[in-house]
PDB file of C-alpha atoms (C1' of nucleotides) in Angstrom:
ATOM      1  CA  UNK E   1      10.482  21.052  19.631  1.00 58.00           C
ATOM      2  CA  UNK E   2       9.799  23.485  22.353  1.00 88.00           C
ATOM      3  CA  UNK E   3       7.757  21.843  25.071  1.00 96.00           C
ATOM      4  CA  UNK E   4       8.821  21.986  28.534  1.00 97.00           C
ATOM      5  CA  UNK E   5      11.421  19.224  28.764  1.00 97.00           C
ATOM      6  CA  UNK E   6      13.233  21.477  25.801  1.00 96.00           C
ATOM      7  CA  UNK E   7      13.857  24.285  27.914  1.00 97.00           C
ATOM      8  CA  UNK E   8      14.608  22.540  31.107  1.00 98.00           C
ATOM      9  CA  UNK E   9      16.866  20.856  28.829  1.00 97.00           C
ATOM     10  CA  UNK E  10      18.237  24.176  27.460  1.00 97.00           C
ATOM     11  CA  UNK E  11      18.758  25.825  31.198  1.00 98.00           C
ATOM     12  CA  UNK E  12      21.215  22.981  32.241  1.00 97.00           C
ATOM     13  CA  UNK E  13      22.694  23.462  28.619  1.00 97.00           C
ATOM     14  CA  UNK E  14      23.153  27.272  29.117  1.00 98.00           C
ATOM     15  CA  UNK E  15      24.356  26.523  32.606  1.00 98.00           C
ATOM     16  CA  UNK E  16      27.093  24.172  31.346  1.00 97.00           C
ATOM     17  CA  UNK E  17      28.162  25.982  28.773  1.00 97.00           C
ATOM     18  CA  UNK E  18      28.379  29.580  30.205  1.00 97.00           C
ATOM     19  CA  UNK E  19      27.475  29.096  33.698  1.00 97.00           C
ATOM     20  CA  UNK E  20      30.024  31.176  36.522  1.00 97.00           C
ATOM     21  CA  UNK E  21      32.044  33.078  33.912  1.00 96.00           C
ATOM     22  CA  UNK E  22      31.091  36.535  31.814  1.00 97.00           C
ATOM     23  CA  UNK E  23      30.157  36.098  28.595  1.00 97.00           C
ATOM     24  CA  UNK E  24      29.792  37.932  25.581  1.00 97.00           C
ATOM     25  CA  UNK E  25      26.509  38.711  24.533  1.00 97.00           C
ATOM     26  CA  UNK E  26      25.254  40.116  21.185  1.00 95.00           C
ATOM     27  CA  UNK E  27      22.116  40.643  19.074  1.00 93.00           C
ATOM     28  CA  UNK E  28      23.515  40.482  15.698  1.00 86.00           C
ATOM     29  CA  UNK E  29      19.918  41.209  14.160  1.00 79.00           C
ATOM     30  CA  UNK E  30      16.731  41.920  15.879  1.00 77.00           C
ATOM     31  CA  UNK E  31      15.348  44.096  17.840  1.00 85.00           C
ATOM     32  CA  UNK E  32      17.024  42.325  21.517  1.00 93.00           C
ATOM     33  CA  UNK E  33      20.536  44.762  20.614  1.00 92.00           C
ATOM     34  CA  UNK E  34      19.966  46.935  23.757  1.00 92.00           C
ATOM     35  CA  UNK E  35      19.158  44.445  25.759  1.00 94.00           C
ATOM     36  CA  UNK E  36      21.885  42.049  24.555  1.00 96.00           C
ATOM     37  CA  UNK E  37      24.242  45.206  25.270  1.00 95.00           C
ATOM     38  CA  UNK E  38      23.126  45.023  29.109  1.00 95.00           C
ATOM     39  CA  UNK E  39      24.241  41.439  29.577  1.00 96.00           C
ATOM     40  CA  UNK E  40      26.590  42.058  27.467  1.00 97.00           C
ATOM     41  CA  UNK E  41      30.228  41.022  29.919  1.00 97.00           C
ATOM     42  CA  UNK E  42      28.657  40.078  32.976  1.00 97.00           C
ATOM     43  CA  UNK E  43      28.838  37.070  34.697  1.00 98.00           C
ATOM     44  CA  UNK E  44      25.694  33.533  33.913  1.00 98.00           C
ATOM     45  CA  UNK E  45      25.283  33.157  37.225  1.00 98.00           C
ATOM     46  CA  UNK E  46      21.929  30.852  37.171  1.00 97.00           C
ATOM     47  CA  UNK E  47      19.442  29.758  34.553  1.00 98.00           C
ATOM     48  CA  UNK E  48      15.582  28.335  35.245  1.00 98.00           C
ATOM     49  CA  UNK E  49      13.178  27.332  33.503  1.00 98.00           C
ATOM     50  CA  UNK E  50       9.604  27.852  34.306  1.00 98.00           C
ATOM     51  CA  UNK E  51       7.327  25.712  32.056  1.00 97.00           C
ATOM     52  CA  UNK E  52       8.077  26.147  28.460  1.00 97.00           C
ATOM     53  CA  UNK E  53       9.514  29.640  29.979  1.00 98.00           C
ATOM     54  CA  UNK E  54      13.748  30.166  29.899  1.00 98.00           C
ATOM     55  CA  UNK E  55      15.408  32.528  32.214  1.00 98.00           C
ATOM     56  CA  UNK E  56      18.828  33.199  32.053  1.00 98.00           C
ATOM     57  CA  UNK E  57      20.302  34.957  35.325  1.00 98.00           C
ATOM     58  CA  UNK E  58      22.670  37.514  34.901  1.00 97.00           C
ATOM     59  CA  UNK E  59      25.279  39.711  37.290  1.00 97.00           C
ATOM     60  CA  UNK E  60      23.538  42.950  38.067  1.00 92.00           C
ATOM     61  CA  UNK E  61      19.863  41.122  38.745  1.00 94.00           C
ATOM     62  CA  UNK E  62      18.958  41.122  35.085  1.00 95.00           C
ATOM     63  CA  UNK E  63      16.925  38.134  34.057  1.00 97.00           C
ATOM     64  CA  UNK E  64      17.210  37.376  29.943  1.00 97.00           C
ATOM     65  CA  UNK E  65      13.968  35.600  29.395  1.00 97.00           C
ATOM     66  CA  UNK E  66      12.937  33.673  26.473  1.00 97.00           C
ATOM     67  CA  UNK E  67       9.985  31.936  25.075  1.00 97.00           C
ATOM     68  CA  UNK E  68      10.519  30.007  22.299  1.00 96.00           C
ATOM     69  CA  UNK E  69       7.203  29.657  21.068  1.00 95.00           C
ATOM     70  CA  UNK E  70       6.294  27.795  18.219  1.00 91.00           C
ATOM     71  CA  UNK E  71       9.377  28.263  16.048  1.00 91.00           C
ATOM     72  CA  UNK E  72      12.167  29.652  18.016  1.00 94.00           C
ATOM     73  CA  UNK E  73      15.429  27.371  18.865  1.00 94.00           C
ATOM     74  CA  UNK E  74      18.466  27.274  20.023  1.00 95.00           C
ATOM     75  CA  UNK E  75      21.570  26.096  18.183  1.00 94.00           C
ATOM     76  CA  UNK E  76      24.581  25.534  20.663  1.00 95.00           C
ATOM     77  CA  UNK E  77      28.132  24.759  19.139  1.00 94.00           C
ATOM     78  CA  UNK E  78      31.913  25.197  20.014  1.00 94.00           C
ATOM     79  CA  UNK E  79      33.541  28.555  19.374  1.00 93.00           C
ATOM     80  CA  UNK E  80      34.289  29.884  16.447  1.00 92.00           C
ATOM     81  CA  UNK E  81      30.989  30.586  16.198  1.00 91.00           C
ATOM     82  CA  UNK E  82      30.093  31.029  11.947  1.00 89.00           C
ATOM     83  CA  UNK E  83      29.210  34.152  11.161  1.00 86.00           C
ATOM     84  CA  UNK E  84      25.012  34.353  11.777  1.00 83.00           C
ATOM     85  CA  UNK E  85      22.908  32.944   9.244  1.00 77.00           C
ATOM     86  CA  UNK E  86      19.645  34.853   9.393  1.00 78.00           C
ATOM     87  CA  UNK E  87      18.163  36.252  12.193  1.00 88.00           C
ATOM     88  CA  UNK E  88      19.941  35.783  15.574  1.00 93.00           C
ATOM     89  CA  UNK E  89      18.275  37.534  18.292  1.00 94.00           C
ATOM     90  CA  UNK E  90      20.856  36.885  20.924  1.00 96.00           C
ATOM     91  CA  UNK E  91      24.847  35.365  20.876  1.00 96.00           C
ATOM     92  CA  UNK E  92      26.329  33.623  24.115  1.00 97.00           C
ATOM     93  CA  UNK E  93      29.365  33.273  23.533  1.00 97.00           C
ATOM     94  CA  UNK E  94      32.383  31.959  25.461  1.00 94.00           C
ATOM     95  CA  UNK E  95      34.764  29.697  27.171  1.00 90.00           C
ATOM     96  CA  UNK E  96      34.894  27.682  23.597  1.00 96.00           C
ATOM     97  CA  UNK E  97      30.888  27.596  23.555  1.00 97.00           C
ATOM     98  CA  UNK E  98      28.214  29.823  21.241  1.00 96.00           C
ATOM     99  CA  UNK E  99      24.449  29.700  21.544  1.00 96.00           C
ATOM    100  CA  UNK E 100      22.273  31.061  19.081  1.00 95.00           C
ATOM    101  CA  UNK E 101      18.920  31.966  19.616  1.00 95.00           C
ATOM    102  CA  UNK E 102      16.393  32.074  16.694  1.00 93.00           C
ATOM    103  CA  UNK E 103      12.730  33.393  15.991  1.00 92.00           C
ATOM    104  CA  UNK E 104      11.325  33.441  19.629  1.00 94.00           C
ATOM    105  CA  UNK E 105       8.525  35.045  20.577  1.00 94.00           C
ATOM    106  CA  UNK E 106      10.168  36.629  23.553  1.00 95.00           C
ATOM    107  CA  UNK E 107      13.518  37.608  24.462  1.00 96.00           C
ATOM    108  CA  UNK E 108      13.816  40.302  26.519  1.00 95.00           C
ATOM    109  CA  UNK E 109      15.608  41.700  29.835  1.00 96.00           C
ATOM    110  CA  UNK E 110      13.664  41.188  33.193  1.00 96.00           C
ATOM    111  CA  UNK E 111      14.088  42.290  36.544  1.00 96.00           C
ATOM    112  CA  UNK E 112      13.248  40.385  39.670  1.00 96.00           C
ATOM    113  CA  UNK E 113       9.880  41.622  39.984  1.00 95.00           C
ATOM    114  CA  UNK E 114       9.311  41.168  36.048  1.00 95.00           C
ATOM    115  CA  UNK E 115      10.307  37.274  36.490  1.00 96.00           C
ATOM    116  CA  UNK E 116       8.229  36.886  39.380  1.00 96.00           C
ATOM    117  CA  UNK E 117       5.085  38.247  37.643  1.00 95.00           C
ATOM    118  CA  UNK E 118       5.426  35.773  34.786  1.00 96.00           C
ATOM    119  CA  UNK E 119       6.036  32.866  36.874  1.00 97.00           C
ATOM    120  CA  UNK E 120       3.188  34.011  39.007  1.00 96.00           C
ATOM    121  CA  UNK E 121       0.936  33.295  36.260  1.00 95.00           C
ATOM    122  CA  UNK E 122       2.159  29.570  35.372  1.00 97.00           C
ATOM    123  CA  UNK E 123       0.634  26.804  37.003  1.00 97.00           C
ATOM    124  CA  UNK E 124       2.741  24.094  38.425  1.00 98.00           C
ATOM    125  CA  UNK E 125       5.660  22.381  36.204  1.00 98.00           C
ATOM    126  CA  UNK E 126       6.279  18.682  36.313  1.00 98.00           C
ATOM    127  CA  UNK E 127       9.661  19.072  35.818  1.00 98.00           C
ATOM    128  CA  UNK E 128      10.295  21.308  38.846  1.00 98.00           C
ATOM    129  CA  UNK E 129      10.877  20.067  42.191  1.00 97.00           C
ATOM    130  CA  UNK E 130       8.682  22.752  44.044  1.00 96.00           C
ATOM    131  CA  UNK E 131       5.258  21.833  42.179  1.00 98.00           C
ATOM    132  CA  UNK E 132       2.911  21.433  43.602  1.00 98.00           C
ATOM    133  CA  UNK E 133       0.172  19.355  41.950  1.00 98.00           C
ATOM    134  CA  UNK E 134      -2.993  20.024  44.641  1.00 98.00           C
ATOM    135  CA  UNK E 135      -2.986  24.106  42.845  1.00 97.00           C
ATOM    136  CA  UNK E 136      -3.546  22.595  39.480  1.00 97.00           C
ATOM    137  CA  UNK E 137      -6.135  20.015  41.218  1.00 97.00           C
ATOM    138  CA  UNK E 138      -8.004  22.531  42.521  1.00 97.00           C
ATOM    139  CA  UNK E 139      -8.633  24.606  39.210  1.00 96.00           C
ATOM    140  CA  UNK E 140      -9.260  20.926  37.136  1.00 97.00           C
ATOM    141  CA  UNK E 141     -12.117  19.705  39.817  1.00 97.00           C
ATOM    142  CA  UNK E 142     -14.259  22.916  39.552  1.00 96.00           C
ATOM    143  CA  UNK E 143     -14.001  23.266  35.900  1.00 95.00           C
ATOM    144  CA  UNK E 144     -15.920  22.619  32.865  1.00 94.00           C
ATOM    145  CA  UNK E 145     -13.531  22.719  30.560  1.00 95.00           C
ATOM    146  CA  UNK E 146     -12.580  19.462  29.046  1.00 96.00           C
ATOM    147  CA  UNK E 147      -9.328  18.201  29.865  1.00 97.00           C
ATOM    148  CA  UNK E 148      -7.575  18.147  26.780  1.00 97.00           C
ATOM    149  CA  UNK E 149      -8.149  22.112  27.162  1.00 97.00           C
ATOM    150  CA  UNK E 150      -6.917  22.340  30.575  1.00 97.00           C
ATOM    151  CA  UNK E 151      -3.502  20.337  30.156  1.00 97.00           C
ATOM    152  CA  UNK E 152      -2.810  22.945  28.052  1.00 96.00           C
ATOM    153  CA  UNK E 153      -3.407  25.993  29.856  1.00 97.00           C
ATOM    154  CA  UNK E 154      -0.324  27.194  31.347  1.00 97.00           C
ATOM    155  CA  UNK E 155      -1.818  28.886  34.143  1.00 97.00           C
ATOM    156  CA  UNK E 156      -2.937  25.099  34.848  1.00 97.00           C
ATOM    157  CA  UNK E 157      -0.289  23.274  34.414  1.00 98.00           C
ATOM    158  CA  UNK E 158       3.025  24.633  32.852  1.00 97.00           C
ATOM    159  CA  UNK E 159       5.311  22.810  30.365  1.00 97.00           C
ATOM    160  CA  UNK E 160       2.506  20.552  28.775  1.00 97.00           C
ATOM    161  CA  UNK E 161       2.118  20.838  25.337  1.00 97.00           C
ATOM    162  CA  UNK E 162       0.349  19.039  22.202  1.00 96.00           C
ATOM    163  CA  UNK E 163       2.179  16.159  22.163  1.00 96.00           C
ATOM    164  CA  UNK E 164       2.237  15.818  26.376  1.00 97.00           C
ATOM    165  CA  UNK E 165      -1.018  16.427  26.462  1.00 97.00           C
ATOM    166  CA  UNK E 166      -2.168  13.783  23.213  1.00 97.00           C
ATOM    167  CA  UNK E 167      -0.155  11.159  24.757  1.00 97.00           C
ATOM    168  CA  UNK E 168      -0.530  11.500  28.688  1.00 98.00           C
ATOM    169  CA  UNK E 169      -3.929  10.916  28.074  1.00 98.00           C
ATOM    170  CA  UNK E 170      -3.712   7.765  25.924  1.00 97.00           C
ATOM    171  CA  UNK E 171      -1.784   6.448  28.115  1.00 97.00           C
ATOM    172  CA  UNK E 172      -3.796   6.596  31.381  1.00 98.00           C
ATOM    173  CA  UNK E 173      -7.032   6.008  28.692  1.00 98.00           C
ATOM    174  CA  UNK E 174      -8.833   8.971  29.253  1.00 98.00           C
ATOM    175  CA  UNK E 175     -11.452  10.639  27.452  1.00 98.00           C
ATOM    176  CA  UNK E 176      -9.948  13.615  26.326  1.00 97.00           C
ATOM    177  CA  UNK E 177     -13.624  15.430  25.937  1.00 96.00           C
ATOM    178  CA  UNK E 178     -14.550  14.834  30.318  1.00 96.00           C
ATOM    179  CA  UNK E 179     -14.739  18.204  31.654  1.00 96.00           C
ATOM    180  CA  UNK E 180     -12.076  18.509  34.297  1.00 97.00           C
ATOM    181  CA  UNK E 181     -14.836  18.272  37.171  1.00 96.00           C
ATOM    182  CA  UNK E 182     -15.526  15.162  36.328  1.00 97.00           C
ATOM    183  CA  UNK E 183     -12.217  13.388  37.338  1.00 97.00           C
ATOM    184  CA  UNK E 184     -11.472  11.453  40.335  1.00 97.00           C
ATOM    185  CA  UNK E 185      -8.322  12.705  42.623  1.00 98.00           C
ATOM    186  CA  UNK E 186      -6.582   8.928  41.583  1.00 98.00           C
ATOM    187  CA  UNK E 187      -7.322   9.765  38.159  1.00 98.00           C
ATOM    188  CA  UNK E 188      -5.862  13.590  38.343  1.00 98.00           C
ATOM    189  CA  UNK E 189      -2.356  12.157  40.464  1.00 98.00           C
ATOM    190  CA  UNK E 190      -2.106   9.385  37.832  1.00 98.00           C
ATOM    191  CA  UNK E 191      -1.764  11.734  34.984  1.00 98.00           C
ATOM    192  CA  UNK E 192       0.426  13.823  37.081  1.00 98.00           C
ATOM    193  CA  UNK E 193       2.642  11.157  37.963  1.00 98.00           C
ATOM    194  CA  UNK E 194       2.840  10.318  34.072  1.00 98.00           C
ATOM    195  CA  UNK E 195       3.542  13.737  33.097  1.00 98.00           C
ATOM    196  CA  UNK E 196       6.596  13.760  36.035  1.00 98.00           C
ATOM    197  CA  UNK E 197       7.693  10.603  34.366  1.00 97.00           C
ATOM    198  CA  UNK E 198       7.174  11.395  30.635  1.00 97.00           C
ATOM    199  CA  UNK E 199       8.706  14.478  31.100  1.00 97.00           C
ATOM    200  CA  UNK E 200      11.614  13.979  32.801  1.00 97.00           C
ATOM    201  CA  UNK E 201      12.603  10.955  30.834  1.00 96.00           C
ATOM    202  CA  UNK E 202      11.962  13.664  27.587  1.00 95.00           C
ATOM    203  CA  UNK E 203      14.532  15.593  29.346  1.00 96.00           C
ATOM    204  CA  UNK E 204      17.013  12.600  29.727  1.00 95.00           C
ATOM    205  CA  UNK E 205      16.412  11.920  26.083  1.00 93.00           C
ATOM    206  CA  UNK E 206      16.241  15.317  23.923  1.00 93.00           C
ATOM    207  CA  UNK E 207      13.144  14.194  22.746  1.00 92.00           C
ATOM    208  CA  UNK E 208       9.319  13.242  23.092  1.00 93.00           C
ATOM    209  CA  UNK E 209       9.448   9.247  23.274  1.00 92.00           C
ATOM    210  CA  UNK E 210       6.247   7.719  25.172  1.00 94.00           C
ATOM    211  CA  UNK E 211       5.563   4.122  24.004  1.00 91.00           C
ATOM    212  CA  UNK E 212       5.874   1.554  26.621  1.00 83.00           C
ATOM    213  CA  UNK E 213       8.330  -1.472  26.219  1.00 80.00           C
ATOM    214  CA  UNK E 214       5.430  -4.022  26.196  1.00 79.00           C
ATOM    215  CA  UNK E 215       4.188  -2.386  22.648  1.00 78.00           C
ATOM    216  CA  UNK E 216       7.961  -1.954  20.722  1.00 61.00           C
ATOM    217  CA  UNK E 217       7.798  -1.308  17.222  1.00 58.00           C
ATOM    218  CA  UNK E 218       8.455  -5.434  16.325  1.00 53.00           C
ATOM    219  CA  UNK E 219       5.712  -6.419  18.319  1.00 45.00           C
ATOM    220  CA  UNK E 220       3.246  -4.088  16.542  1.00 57.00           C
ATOM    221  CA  UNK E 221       3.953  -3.902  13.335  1.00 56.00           C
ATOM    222  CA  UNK E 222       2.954  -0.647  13.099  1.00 55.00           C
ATOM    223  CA  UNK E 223       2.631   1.800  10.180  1.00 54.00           C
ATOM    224  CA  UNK E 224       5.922   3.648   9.488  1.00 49.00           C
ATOM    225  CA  UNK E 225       5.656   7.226  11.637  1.00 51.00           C
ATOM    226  CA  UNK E 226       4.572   9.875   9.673  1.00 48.00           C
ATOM    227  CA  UNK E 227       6.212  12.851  11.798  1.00 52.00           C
ATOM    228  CA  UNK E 228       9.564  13.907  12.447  1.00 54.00           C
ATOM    229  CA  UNK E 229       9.351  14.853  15.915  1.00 59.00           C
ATOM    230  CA  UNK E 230      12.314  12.286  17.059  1.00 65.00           C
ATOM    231  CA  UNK E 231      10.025   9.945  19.649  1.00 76.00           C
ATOM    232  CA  UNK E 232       8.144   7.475  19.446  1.00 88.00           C
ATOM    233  CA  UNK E 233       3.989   7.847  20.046  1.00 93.00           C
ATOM    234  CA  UNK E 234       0.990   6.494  20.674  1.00 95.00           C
ATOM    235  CA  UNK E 235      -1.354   9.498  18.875  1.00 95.00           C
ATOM    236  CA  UNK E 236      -0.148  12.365  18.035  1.00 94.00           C
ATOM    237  CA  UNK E 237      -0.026  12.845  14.404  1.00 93.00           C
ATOM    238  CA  UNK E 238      -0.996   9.577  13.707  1.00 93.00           C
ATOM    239  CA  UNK E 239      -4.864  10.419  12.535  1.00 93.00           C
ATOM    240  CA  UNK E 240      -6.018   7.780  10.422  1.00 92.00           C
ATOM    241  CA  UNK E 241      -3.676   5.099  11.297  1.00 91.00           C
ATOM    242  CA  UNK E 242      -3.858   2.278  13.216  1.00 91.00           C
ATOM    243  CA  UNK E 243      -3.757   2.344  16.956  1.00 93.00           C
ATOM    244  CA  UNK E 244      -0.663   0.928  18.396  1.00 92.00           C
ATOM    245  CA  UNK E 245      -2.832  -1.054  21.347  1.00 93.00           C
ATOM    246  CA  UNK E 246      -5.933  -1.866  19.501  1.00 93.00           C
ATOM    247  CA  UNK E 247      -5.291  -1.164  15.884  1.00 92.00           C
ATOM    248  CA  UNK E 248      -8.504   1.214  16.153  1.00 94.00           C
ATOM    249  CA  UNK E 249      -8.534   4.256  13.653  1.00 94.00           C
ATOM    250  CA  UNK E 250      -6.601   7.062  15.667  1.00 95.00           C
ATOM    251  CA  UNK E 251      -8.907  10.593  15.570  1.00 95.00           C
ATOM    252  CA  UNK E 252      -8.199  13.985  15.249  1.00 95.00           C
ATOM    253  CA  UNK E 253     -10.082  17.179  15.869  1.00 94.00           C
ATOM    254  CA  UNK E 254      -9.614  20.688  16.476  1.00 93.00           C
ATOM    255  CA  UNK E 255     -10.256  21.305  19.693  1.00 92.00           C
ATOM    256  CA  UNK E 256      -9.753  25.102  21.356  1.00 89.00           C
ATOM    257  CA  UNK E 257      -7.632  26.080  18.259  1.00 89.00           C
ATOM    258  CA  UNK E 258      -4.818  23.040  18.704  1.00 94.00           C
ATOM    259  CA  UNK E 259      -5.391  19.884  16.661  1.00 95.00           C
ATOM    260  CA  UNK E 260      -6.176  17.170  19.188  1.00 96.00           C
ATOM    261  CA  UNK E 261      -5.464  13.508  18.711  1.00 96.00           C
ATOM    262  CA  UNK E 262      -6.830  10.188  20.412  1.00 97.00           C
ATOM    263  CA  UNK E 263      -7.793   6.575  19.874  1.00 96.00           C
ATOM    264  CA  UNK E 264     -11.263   6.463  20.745  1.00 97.00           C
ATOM    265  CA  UNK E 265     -11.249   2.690  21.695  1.00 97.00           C
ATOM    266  CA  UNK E 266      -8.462   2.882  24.049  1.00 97.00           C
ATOM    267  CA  UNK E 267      -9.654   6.349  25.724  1.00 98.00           C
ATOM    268  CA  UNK E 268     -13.057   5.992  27.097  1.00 95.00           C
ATOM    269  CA  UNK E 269     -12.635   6.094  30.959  1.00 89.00           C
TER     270      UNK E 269
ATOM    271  C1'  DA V   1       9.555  28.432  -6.196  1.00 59.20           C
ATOM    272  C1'  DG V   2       5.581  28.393  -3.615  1.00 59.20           C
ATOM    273  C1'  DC V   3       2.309  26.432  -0.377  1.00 59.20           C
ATOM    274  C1'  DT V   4       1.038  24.323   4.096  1.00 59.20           C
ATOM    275  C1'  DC V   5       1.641  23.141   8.494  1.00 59.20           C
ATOM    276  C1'  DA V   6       3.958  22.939  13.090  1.00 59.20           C
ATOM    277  C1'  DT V   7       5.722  20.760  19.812  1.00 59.20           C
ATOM    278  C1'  DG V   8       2.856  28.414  21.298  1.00 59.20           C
ATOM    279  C1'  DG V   9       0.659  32.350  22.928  1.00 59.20           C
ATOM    280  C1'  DC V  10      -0.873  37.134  22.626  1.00 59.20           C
ATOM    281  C1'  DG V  11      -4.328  40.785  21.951  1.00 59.20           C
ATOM    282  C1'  DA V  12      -8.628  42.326  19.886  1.00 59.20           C
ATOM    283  C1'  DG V  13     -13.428  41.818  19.836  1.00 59.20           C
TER     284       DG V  13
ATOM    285  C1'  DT G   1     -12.687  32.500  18.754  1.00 59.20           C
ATOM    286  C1'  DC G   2      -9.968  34.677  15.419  1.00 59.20           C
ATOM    287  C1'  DG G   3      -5.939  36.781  13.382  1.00 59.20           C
ATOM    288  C1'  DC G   4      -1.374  37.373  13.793  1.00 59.20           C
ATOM    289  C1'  DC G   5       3.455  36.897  14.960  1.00 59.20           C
ATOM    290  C1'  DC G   6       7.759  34.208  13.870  1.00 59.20           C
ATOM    291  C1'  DT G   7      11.094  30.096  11.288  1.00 59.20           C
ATOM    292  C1'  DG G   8      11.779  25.817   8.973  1.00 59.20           C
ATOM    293  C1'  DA G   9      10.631  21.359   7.024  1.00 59.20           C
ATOM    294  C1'  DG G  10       8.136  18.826   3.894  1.00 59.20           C
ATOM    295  C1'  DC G  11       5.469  18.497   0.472  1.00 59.20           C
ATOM    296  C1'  DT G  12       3.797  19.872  -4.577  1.00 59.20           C
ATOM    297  C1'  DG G  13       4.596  21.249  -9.146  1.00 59.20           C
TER     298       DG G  13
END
DNA sequence: AGCTCATGGCGAG
DNA sequence: TCGCCCTGAGCTG
């Protein structure tokens, strides 16, 4: 699930459940125990995230930061916590609240300067009040790339990921092949503003859910989904079924080692 | 039970 | 661009 609107989601989640209080932090199994250890009793006192990047401020400037990747989660209950099932690479725990964290590709402990240097190298998020969208303008107008590749690059734009990406640009109809030079400035703040939108209302909603009103499931008769994802969309992982606009074939292709998917009706501007 | 694939990203070459 | 890391769900048999 983890594409930026999961960990924004996530940081207010860690905030609510643990936020102003000490906690107890453990690493049950894994290789996090020392840094677990540090945490370990001091105070949440802010979380961030930071594109598909989590940051979980402690007392005593230590940042925890995690990166899901492509398999980690987070499971989040009331206390007792169950005793861990596999591998747990870091327990919150406390104030009637647990949070286990699961197979991500980071978790470690951070200092200012540490933080700083990752977020220095992550392109603006549309989830985060201070973006700024002319940074990720500037790298899309002089390059190119195409930009299905570039709304993935994370020193682009941070937070996008396959399924953003697929279904921003169905829904403004681009091409997904155009080499980022080739767009207009409208064209660039329309997909930004869709992004902001998409995003935040993935936030709102736990999940990825992108199909307009005008085209409900009724009205389309569409093909049952084939994915398990939790939304409702317009191309991703839907190759070989029928577009939900223009009942065109939907296409897939690998495309810079991700598995790219588009109707190529619908997206030809 | 075993295989494949997945919403990600890193380092080697 | 490739291989690899990591977990879990959904298939197949």
């Amino acid at each position: 699930m983890p594409e930026g609107h999961t960990i924004h989601r996530l940081a207010a989640e860690y905030a609510r459940c643990f936020g102003g209080r000490p906690v107890r932090a453990s690493s049950p199994q894994g290789p996090f125990a020392a840094g677990a250890a540090l945490v370990d009793g001091q105070t949440l006192e802010r979380t961030e995230a930071h594109g598909k990047h989590l940051f979980l401020g402690f007392s005593g400037r230590r940042w925890v930061h995690v990166h899901l990747g492509l398999y980690g989660k987070v499971h989040l209950g009331q206390e007792p916590a169950p005793a861990p099932v596999g591998q747990v690479r870091l327990r919150l725990a406390g104030d009637g609240h647990y949070a286990d964290l699961r197979g991500p590709s980071r978790c470690e402990l951070l200092d200012e300067g540490g933080k700083q240097k990752i977020q220095a190298r992550l392109g603006p998020d549309p989830l985060r009040p201070d973006a700024d969208p002319n940074l990720a303008w500037r790298r899309i107008s002089a390059s190119r790339k195409s930009v299905a590749a570039l709304l993935m690059d994370q020193q682009i734009v941070s937070g996008v990921g396959n399924v953003y990406r697929a279904e921003v640009l169905f829904r403004q109809g681009t091409d997904p092949f155009r080499e980022g030079r080739s767009l207009g400035r409208a064209e660039w703040d329309a997909l930004w503003a869709d992004l902001v939108a998409l995003m935040r209302e993935g936030v709102r909603l736990g999940r990825i859910d992108t199909v307009r009103p005008q085209h409900t499931p009724e009205a389309m008769r569409r093909p049952p989904r084939v994915d398990d994802h939790g939304g409702e969309v317009y191309v991703y992982r839907r190759a070989g079924l029928g577009c939900h606009v223009c009942g065109t074939e939907v296409r897939t292709e690998e495309h810079a080692a991700r598995n790219l998917f588009w109707c190529p009706r619908c997206q030809q501007r």
